mmCIF file of C-alpha atoms and ligand atoms in Angstrom:
data_model
loop_
_atom_site.group_PDB
_atom_site.id
_atom_site.type_symbol
_atom_site.label_atom_id
_atom_site.label_comp_id
_atom_site.label_asym_id
_atom_site.label_seq_id
_atom_site.Cartn_x
_atom_site.Cartn_y
_atom_site.Cartn_z
ATOM 1 C CA MET A 1 15.820 21.705 -67.753
ATOM 2 C CA SER A 2 12.311 22.081 -66.035
ATOM 3 C CA GLN A 3 10.772 25.488 -65.895
ATOM 4 C CA ILE A 4 11.284 25.314 -62.155
ATOM 5 C CA ASP A 5 14.431 24.651 -60.181
ATOM 6 C CA ASP A 6 15.488 25.089 -56.578
ATOM 7 C CA ALA A 7 14.827 28.751 -56.784
ATOM 8 C CA LEU A 8 11.220 28.655 -58.162
ATOM 9 C CA PRO A 9 10.735 31.703 -60.418
ATOM 10 C CA LEU A 10 7.714 33.915 -59.564
ATOM 11 C CA SER A 11 5.976 32.925 -62.809
ATOM 12 C CA ALA A 12 6.222 29.295 -61.912
ATOM 13 C CA LEU A 13 4.980 29.989 -58.348
ATOM 14 C CA SER A 14 1.676 31.574 -59.491
ATOM 15 C CA GLU A 15 1.155 28.994 -62.196
ATOM 16 C CA ILE A 16 1.499 26.161 -59.731
ATOM 17 C CA GLN A 17 -0.679 27.912 -57.168
ATOM 18 C CA SER A 18 -3.596 28.493 -59.688
ATOM 19 C CA ARG A 19 -3.283 24.945 -61.171
ATOM 20 C CA VAL A 20 -3.298 23.218 -57.790
ATOM 21 C CA LEU A 21 -6.211 25.390 -56.525
ATOM 22 C CA ASP A 22 -8.230 24.672 -59.701
ATOM 23 C CA TRP A 23 -7.482 21.001 -59.294
ATOM 24 C CA TYR A 24 -8.723 21.249 -55.688
ATOM 25 C CA ALA A 25 -11.943 22.985 -56.596
ATOM 26 C CA VAL A 26 -12.984 19.965 -58.612
ATOM 27 C CA ASN A 27 -11.288 17.091 -56.784
ATOM 28 C CA ARG A 28 -11.328 18.028 -53.046
ATOM 29 C CA ARG A 29 -12.240 15.203 -50.704
ATOM 30 C CA LYS A 30 -15.408 15.625 -48.740
ATOM 31 C CA LEU A 31 -14.174 15.296 -45.050
ATOM 32 C CA PRO A 32 -16.219 16.242 -42.024
ATOM 33 C CA TRP A 33 -13.609 18.658 -40.628
ATOM 34 C CA ARG A 34 -13.233 20.592 -43.871
ATOM 35 C CA GLY A 35 -14.684 24.045 -43.488
ATOM 36 C CA ALA A 36 -14.425 23.977 -39.724
ATOM 37 C CA ASN A 37 -13.447 27.303 -38.329
ATOM 38 C CA ASP A 38 -13.620 26.556 -34.719
ATOM 39 C CA PRO A 39 -10.015 26.186 -33.367
ATOM 40 C CA TYR A 40 -11.136 23.528 -30.982
ATOM 41 C CA ALA A 41 -12.641 21.368 -33.745
ATOM 42 C CA ILE A 42 -9.535 21.966 -35.870
ATOM 43 C CA LEU A 43 -7.184 20.931 -32.999
ATOM 44 C CA VAL A 44 -9.289 17.764 -32.469
ATOM 45 C CA SER A 45 -9.096 16.743 -36.141
ATOM 46 C CA GLU A 46 -5.348 17.461 -36.390
ATOM 47 C CA VAL A 47 -4.464 15.450 -33.332
ATOM 48 C CA MET A 48 -6.580 12.538 -34.642
ATOM 49 C CA LEU A 49 -5.012 12.775 -38.076
ATOM 50 C CA GLN A 50 -1.456 12.627 -36.593
ATOM 51 C CA GLN A 51 -1.312 8.852 -36.637
ATOM 52 C CA THR A 52 -4.745 7.626 -37.848
ATOM 53 C CA GLY A 53 -5.930 7.297 -41.413
ATOM 54 C CA VAL A 54 -8.422 9.684 -42.919
ATOM 55 C CA GLU A 55 -11.277 7.148 -43.245
ATOM 56 C CA ARG A 56 -11.097 6.145 -39.605
ATOM 57 C CA VAL A 57 -10.913 9.647 -38.322
ATOM 58 C CA ALA A 58 -13.889 10.565 -40.523
ATOM 59 C CA ALA A 59 -15.882 7.899 -38.807
ATOM 60 C CA MET A 60 -14.928 8.889 -35.207
ATOM 61 C CA TYR A 61 -14.508 12.778 -35.435
ATOM 62 C CA GLU A 62 -18.163 13.821 -35.058
ATOM 63 C CA HIS A 63 -18.827 11.343 -32.361
ATOM 64 C CA PHE A 64 -15.914 12.742 -30.308
ATOM 65 C CA LEU A 65 -17.078 16.343 -30.890
ATOM 66 C CA ASP A 66 -20.654 15.329 -29.804
ATOM 67 C CA ALA A 67 -19.196 13.981 -26.565
ATOM 68 C CA PHE A 68 -16.863 16.893 -26.048
ATOM 69 C CA PRO A 69 -18.072 19.870 -28.081
ATOM 70 C CA THR A 70 -15.783 22.547 -26.481
ATOM 71 C CA PHE A 71 -12.438 22.935 -24.708
ATOM 72 C CA GLU A 72 -14.520 23.413 -21.399
ATOM 73 C CA ALA A 73 -16.431 20.198 -21.922
ATOM 74 C CA LEU A 74 -13.249 18.214 -22.658
ATOM 75 C CA ALA A 75 -11.365 19.823 -19.786
ATOM 76 C CA ALA A 76 -14.185 18.965 -17.401
ATOM 77 C CA ALA A 77 -14.295 15.263 -18.456
ATOM 78 C CA GLU A 78 -12.586 12.508 -16.548
ATOM 79 C CA ARG A 79 -9.696 10.724 -18.248
ATOM 80 C CA TRP A 80 -11.550 7.425 -18.550
ATOM 81 C CA GLN A 81 -14.332 9.250 -20.496
ATOM 82 C CA VAL A 82 -11.860 10.690 -22.988
ATOM 83 C CA LEU A 83 -10.163 7.349 -23.409
ATOM 84 C CA ARG A 84 -13.518 5.638 -24.107
ATOM 85 C CA ALA A 85 -14.461 8.310 -26.637
ATOM 86 C CA TRP A 86 -11.023 7.744 -28.369
ATOM 87 C CA ALA A 87 -11.735 4.040 -28.913
ATOM 88 C CA GLY A 88 -10.850 2.982 -32.444
ATOM 89 C CA LEU A 89 -8.285 5.631 -33.128
ATOM 90 C CA GLY A 90 -5.264 3.967 -31.632
ATOM 91 C CA TYR A 91 -2.121 5.646 -30.174
ATOM 92 C CA ASN A 92 -4.068 6.477 -27.009
ATOM 93 C CA ARG A 93 -1.455 8.895 -25.655
ATOM 94 C CA ARG A 94 -2.908 11.431 -28.052
ATOM 95 C CA ALA A 95 -6.147 11.339 -26.114
ATOM 96 C CA VAL A 96 -4.192 12.074 -22.968
ATOM 97 C CA HIS A 97 -2.395 14.930 -24.630
ATOM 98 C CA LEU A 98 -5.665 16.333 -25.997
ATOM 99 C CA HIS A 99 -7.200 16.214 -22.610
ATOM 100 C CA GLN A 100 -4.252 17.894 -20.983
ATOM 101 C CA SER A 101 -4.230 20.545 -23.632
ATOM 102 C CA ALA A 102 -7.884 21.321 -23.073
ATOM 103 C CA ARG A 103 -7.176 21.782 -19.414
ATOM 104 C CA ILE A 104 -4.289 24.127 -20.165
ATOM 105 C CA VAL A 105 -6.337 26.172 -22.594
ATOM 106 C CA VAL A 106 -9.166 26.608 -20.098
ATOM 107 C CA ARG A 107 -6.882 27.255 -17.199
ATOM 108 C CA ASP A 108 -4.282 29.523 -18.858
ATOM 109 C CA HIS A 109 -5.976 30.924 -21.967
ATOM 110 C CA GLY A 110 -9.621 31.527 -20.973
ATOM 111 C CA GLY A 111 -10.861 28.568 -23.075
ATOM 112 C CA LYS A 112 -9.464 30.041 -26.352
ATOM 113 C CA LEU A 113 -6.775 28.278 -28.260
ATOM 114 C CA PRO A 114 -3.921 30.646 -28.494
ATOM 115 C CA SER A 115 -2.664 31.742 -32.041
ATOM 116 C CA ASP A 116 0.909 32.276 -30.912
ATOM 117 C CA PRO A 117 3.034 29.414 -32.363
ATOM 118 C CA THR A 118 5.284 29.512 -29.212
ATOM 119 C CA LEU A 119 2.227 29.003 -26.926
ATOM 120 C CA LEU A 120 0.857 26.244 -29.222
ATOM 121 C CA ARG A 121 4.211 24.439 -29.101
ATOM 122 C CA ARG A 122 3.880 24.227 -25.355
ATOM 123 C CA LEU A 123 0.685 22.284 -25.553
ATOM 124 C CA PRO A 124 1.320 18.427 -25.108
ATOM 125 C CA GLY A 125 1.645 16.412 -28.224
ATOM 126 C CA LEU A 126 1.795 19.377 -30.753
ATOM 127 C CA GLY A 127 4.742 19.076 -32.999
ATOM 128 C CA PRO A 128 5.830 21.452 -35.890
ATOM 129 C CA TYR A 129 3.443 20.047 -38.373
ATOM 130 C CA THR A 130 0.326 20.147 -36.141
ATOM 131 C CA VAL A 131 1.079 23.636 -35.084
ATOM 132 C CA ALA A 132 1.574 24.773 -38.680
ATOM 133 C CA ALA A 133 -1.772 23.164 -39.714
ATOM 134 C CA ILE A 134 -3.591 24.891 -36.794
ATOM 135 C CA LEU A 135 -1.968 28.261 -37.624
ATOM 136 C CA SER A 136 -3.085 27.841 -41.284
ATOM 137 C CA PHE A 137 -6.561 26.361 -40.760
ATOM 138 C CA ALA A 138 -7.695 28.185 -37.566
ATOM 139 C CA PHE A 139 -5.840 31.453 -37.812
ATOM 140 C CA GLN A 140 -5.180 32.001 -41.455
ATOM 141 C CA TYR A 141 -1.397 32.319 -41.206
ATOM 142 C CA ASP A 142 0.352 32.034 -44.428
ATOM 143 C CA VAL A 143 2.388 28.993 -43.536
ATOM 144 C CA PRO A 144 2.882 25.617 -45.217
ATOM 145 C CA ALA A 145 1.693 22.572 -43.358
ATOM 146 C CA LEU A 146 4.212 19.961 -44.339
ATOM 147 C CA ASP A 147 2.727 16.505 -43.796
ATOM 148 C CA THR A 148 4.058 13.446 -45.657
ATOM 149 C CA ASN A 149 1.809 13.995 -48.696
ATOM 150 C CA VAL A 150 2.698 17.710 -49.005
ATOM 151 C CA ARG A 151 6.427 17.098 -48.566
ATOM 152 C CA ARG A 152 6.326 14.394 -51.287
ATOM 153 C CA VAL A 153 4.535 16.622 -53.811
ATOM 154 C CA ILE A 154 6.630 19.662 -53.287
ATOM 155 C CA GLU A 155 9.914 17.651 -53.419
ATOM 156 C CA ARG A 156 8.883 15.942 -56.710
ATOM 157 C CA LEU A 157 7.473 19.008 -58.269
ATOM 158 C CA ALA A 158 10.130 21.606 -57.333
ATOM 159 C CA PHE A 159 13.320 19.461 -57.045
ATOM 160 C CA GLY A 160 12.868 16.041 -58.503
ATOM 161 C CA ARG A 161 15.259 14.715 -55.883
ATOM 162 C CA PRO A 162 15.587 14.583 -52.116
ATOM 163 C CA VAL A 163 16.445 17.897 -50.534
ATOM 164 C CA SER A 164 17.087 19.025 -46.874
ATOM 165 C CA ASP A 165 14.199 19.901 -44.583
ATOM 166 C CA ALA A 166 15.403 23.578 -44.659
ATOM 167 C CA THR A 167 15.359 23.744 -48.403
ATOM 168 C CA LEU A 168 11.951 22.110 -48.645
ATOM 169 C CA LYS A 169 10.476 24.292 -46.098
ATOM 170 C CA ALA A 170 11.808 27.477 -47.772
ATOM 171 C CA THR A 171 10.288 26.497 -51.116
ATOM 172 C CA ALA A 172 7.045 25.389 -49.415
ATOM 173 C CA THR A 173 6.897 28.796 -47.651
ATOM 174 C CA ARG A 174 7.232 30.596 -51.001
ATOM 175 C CA LEU A 175 4.556 28.528 -52.620
ATOM 176 C CA VAL A 176 1.782 29.473 -50.105
ATOM 177 C CA PRO A 177 -0.605 31.966 -51.813
ATOM 178 C CA ALA A 178 -1.171 34.938 -49.735
ATOM 179 C CA GLY A 179 -4.471 34.807 -47.814
ATOM 180 C CA ARG A 180 -5.314 31.273 -49.014
ATOM 181 C CA SER A 181 -3.088 29.067 -46.944
ATOM 182 C CA ALA A 182 -5.944 26.823 -45.615
ATOM 183 C CA ASP A 183 -7.227 25.974 -49.175
ATOM 184 C CA TRP A 184 -3.619 25.644 -50.397
ATOM 185 C CA ASN A 185 -2.528 23.261 -47.598
ATOM 186 C CA GLN A 186 -5.691 21.113 -47.935
ATOM 187 C CA ALA A 187 -5.286 21.099 -51.826
ATOM 188 C CA LEU A 188 -1.690 19.760 -51.551
ATOM 189 C CA MET A 189 -2.794 17.210 -48.951
ATOM 190 C CA ASP A 190 -5.483 15.910 -51.241
ATOM 191 C CA PHE A 191 -3.295 16.094 -54.314
ATOM 192 C CA GLY A 192 -0.696 13.945 -52.532
ATOM 193 C CA ALA A 193 -3.220 11.578 -51.192
ATOM 194 C CA THR A 194 -5.132 10.927 -54.386
ATOM 195 C CA HIS A 195 -3.094 12.096 -57.361
ATOM 196 C CA CYS A 196 0.595 12.446 -56.716
ATOM 197 C CA THR A 197 0.618 9.359 -54.524
ATOM 198 C CA ALA A 198 3.673 7.609 -52.995
ATOM 199 C CA THR A 199 3.669 4.566 -55.107
ATOM 200 C CA ASN A 200 1.595 5.407 -58.176
ATOM 201 C CA PRO A 201 1.676 9.067 -59.224
ATOM 202 C CA ARG A 202 -0.745 9.721 -62.073
ATOM 203 C CA CYS A 203 1.743 11.797 -64.164
ATOM 204 C CA PRO A 204 0.098 11.403 -67.525
ATOM 205 C CA SER A 205 -3.028 13.089 -66.357
ATOM 206 C CA CYS A 206 -1.272 15.620 -64.009
ATOM 207 C CA PRO A 207 -2.026 19.263 -64.365
ATOM 208 C CA LEU A 208 1.466 20.041 -63.259
ATOM 209 C CA ALA A 209 3.237 17.670 -65.604
ATOM 210 C CA ASP A 210 4.997 20.389 -67.756
ATOM 211 C CA LEU A 211 6.256 22.037 -64.604
ATOM 212 C CA CYS A 212 7.351 18.964 -62.627
ATOM 213 C CA ALA A 213 11.056 18.510 -62.019
ATOM 214 C CA ALA A 214 10.593 14.849 -61.125
ATOM 215 C CA LEU A 215 8.716 13.923 -64.267
ATOM 216 C CA GLU A 216 11.463 15.565 -66.280
ATOM 217 C CA SER A 217 14.142 13.538 -64.558
ATOM 218 C CA ASP A 218 11.978 10.420 -64.417
ATOM 219 C CA ARG A 219 12.341 10.141 -60.713
ATOM 220 C CA ALA A 220 8.655 10.269 -59.816
ATOM 221 C CA ARG A 221 8.358 6.519 -60.450
ATOM 222 C CA ALA A 222 11.833 5.425 -59.295
ATOM 223 C CA ALA A 223 11.666 7.051 -55.883
ATOM 224 C CA PRO A 224 8.574 5.366 -54.500
ATOM 225 C CA THR A 225 10.045 1.933 -55.239
ATOM 226 C CA ALA A 226 13.105 2.639 -53.267
ATOM 227 C CA LYS A 227 11.058 4.254 -50.509
ATOM 228 C CA LYS A 228 8.726 1.233 -50.300
ATOM 229 C CA VAL A 229 11.645 -1.120 -49.649
ATOM 230 C CA ALA A 230 13.276 1.166 -47.074
ATOM 231 C CA GLU A 231 10.081 1.832 -45.034
ATOM 232 C CA ARG A 232 8.925 -1.676 -44.507
ATOM 233 C CA PRO A 233 7.031 -1.413 -41.186
ATOM 234 C CA GLU A 234 7.672 -3.469 -38.049
ATOM 235 C CA PRO A 235 4.960 -6.182 -37.445
ATOM 236 C CA TYR A 236 2.322 -4.636 -35.222
ATOM 237 C CA ARG A 237 0.830 -7.816 -33.796
ATOM 238 C CA GLY A 238 2.845 -8.996 -30.813
ATOM 239 C CA SER A 239 4.672 -5.630 -30.464
ATOM 240 C CA ARG A 240 4.704 -3.575 -27.296
ATOM 241 C CA ARG A 241 2.348 -1.110 -28.943
ATOM 242 C CA PHE A 242 -0.054 -3.952 -29.729
ATOM 243 C CA TYR A 243 -0.155 -4.975 -26.150
ATOM 244 C CA ARG A 244 -0.487 -1.507 -24.749
ATOM 245 C CA GLY A 245 -3.529 -1.047 -27.064
ATOM 246 C CA GLN A 246 -4.922 -4.397 -25.959
ATOM 247 C CA ILE A 247 -4.649 -3.435 -22.340
ATOM 248 C CA VAL A 248 -6.282 -0.130 -22.800
ATOM 249 C CA ALA A 249 -9.102 -1.764 -24.752
ATOM 250 C CA ARG A 250 -9.758 -4.227 -21.889
ATOM 251 C CA LEU A 251 -9.808 -1.387 -19.400
ATOM 252 C CA ARG A 252 -12.292 0.488 -21.520
ATOM 253 C CA ASP A 253 -14.681 -2.375 -21.173
ATOM 254 C CA LEU A 254 -14.582 -2.062 -17.365
ATOM 255 C CA SER A 255 -16.582 0.421 -15.338
ATOM 256 C CA PRO A 256 -14.088 3.076 -14.238
ATOM 257 C CA GLU A 257 -14.464 2.154 -10.551
ATOM 258 C CA ILE A 258 -13.698 -1.510 -11.289
ATOM 259 C CA SER A 259 -10.118 -2.699 -11.341
ATOM 260 C CA ILE A 260 -8.656 -5.950 -12.634
ATOM 261 C CA SER A 261 -5.621 -7.766 -11.269
ATOM 262 C CA ALA A 262 -2.348 -7.752 -13.350
ATOM 263 C CA ASP A 263 -2.530 -11.496 -13.122
ATOM 264 C CA ASP A 264 -6.015 -11.759 -14.651
ATOM 265 C CA LEU A 265 -5.086 -9.182 -17.237
ATOM 266 C CA LEU A 266 -1.983 -11.149 -18.140
ATOM 267 C CA ARG A 267 -4.009 -14.375 -18.605
ATOM 268 C CA SER A 268 -6.443 -12.608 -20.840
ATOM 269 C CA LEU A 269 -3.589 -11.544 -23.128
ATOM 270 C CA LYS A 270 -1.407 -14.722 -23.004
ATOM 271 C CA ALA A 271 -2.844 -18.213 -22.727
ATOM 272 C CA ASP A 272 0.182 -19.746 -21.061
ATOM 273 C CA PRO A 273 2.177 -16.973 -19.349
ATOM 274 C CA THR A 274 5.758 -17.505 -18.206
ATOM 275 C CA PRO A 275 7.439 -15.990 -15.086
ATOM 276 C CA ALA A 276 9.091 -13.511 -17.386
ATOM 277 C CA ASP A 277 5.607 -12.372 -18.540
ATOM 278 C CA VAL A 278 4.704 -11.416 -14.947
ATOM 279 C CA HIS A 279 7.576 -8.988 -14.854
ATOM 280 C CA TRP A 280 6.684 -7.902 -18.399
ATOM 281 C CA ILE A 281 3.053 -7.037 -17.577
ATOM 282 C CA GLU A 282 4.080 -5.061 -14.437
ATOM 283 C CA GLU A 283 6.511 -3.061 -16.431
ATOM 284 C CA LEU A 284 3.927 -2.369 -19.244
ATOM 285 C CA LEU A 285 1.282 -1.337 -16.626
ATOM 286 C CA ASN A 286 3.679 0.991 -14.918
ATOM 287 C CA GLU A 287 4.571 2.509 -18.315
ATOM 288 C CA LEU A 288 0.805 2.997 -19.182
ATOM 289 C CA ALA A 289 0.299 4.586 -15.762
ATOM 290 C CA ALA A 290 3.230 7.029 -16.390
ATOM 291 C CA ASP A 291 1.686 7.879 -19.728
ATOM 292 C CA GLY A 292 -1.707 8.712 -17.957
ATOM 293 C CA LEU A 293 -3.422 5.685 -19.651
ATOM 294 C CA ALA A 294 -4.029 3.554 -16.603
ATOM 295 C CA GLN A 295 -4.347 3.714 -12.835
ATOM 296 C CA VAL A 296 -2.237 1.170 -11.126
ATOM 297 C CA THR A 297 -2.560 0.383 -7.357
ATOM 298 C CA ARG A 298 -1.268 -2.388 -5.135
ATOM 299 C CA VAL A 299 -3.976 -3.929 -2.889
ATOM 300 C CA ASN A 300 -2.784 -6.531 -0.231
ATOM 301 C CA GLY A 301 0.334 -7.097 -2.344
ATOM 302 C CA GLU A 302 -1.638 -7.575 -5.546
ATOM 303 C CA LEU A 303 -1.156 -5.215 -8.530
ATOM 304 C CA ARG A 304 -4.444 -3.918 -9.783
ATOM 305 C CA VAL A 305 -5.219 -1.762 -12.733
ATOM 306 C CA SER A 306 -8.263 0.413 -13.950
ATOM 307 C CA LEU A 307 -8.979 3.283 -16.330
ATOM 308 C CA PRO A 308 -7.443 6.548 -14.962
ATOM 309 C CA ARG A 309 -9.894 8.965 -13.235
HETATM 310 S S1 SF4 B 1 3.865 15.009 -62.761
HETATM 311 FE FE1 SF4 B 1 3.754 13.219 -61.577
HETATM 312 S S2 SF4 B 1 5.340 13.409 -59.910
HETATM 313 FE FE2 SF4 B 1 4.993 15.470 -60.854
HETATM 314 S S3 SF4 B 1 3.449 16.449 -59.541
HETATM 315 FE FE3 SF4 B 1 2.307 15.427 -61.151
HETATM 316 S S4 SF4 B 1 1.833 13.373 -60.396
HETATM 317 FE FE4 SF4 B 1 3.416 14.216 -59.095
#
């Protein structure tokens, strides 16, 4: 049996902590948001990273912060400005949520991001992971930030098999070294992203190999294969999300005071639209308007759309 099991002994906890942190000291990724201590900048990076890859966020993050360096600057911006600055990041609703959050922080919290988890959860678009990451990185709470990479590492290392969210969280919480949660969470994220990866964990050169439950039960290599088959993504091109993104991209190219007819927009998306497509584009535009991503008006019976103000 491995040295560690579901109830990690204290000796294993401290050994894992020091080995992971030693690994991180040498192998940490250089990312522009690392070392940030401004809660606003941390919130921006965490919202961007929710659904966009590290490389793309790294290319866009400083540009966004240059455009909107503070909660006040973001809150004062118009929606179309925020959507333009978000270009290239995808999942545009996050830009709307971030903009709404900035306005709430300025209006209700004097421009300071609250450190109370209950208040953070009330901000649009912040789920349990993002709140935990903010608590750790901005406010030094000793909490685990369980993103996909961190979950995988802890599950393999401590259990070697799938466990419930509650079990995983309890073990992850015990593993956080007091006073070093920011380094710890970032270390596990990097370790999962570059060493204990989903499909090709580097077990032979792993500093945790003699402590790892998955390696002992030989599941580290079996699990990713099964997961790969189970998680085959839906095709993106032609999906509803694809067309939502295409519409917002076209609107971004227009001056905010200029609108385009739904008909012209449809013809720019589909070369030979059918009557069903006319209904489809109207539905899509109304959905985008409800999400704060478009402004839809009817002028002389014609549906017209622009960036939201
Ligand atoms: S031994 Fe392999 S599965 Fe275990 S933590 Fe290291 S890389 Fe991951």
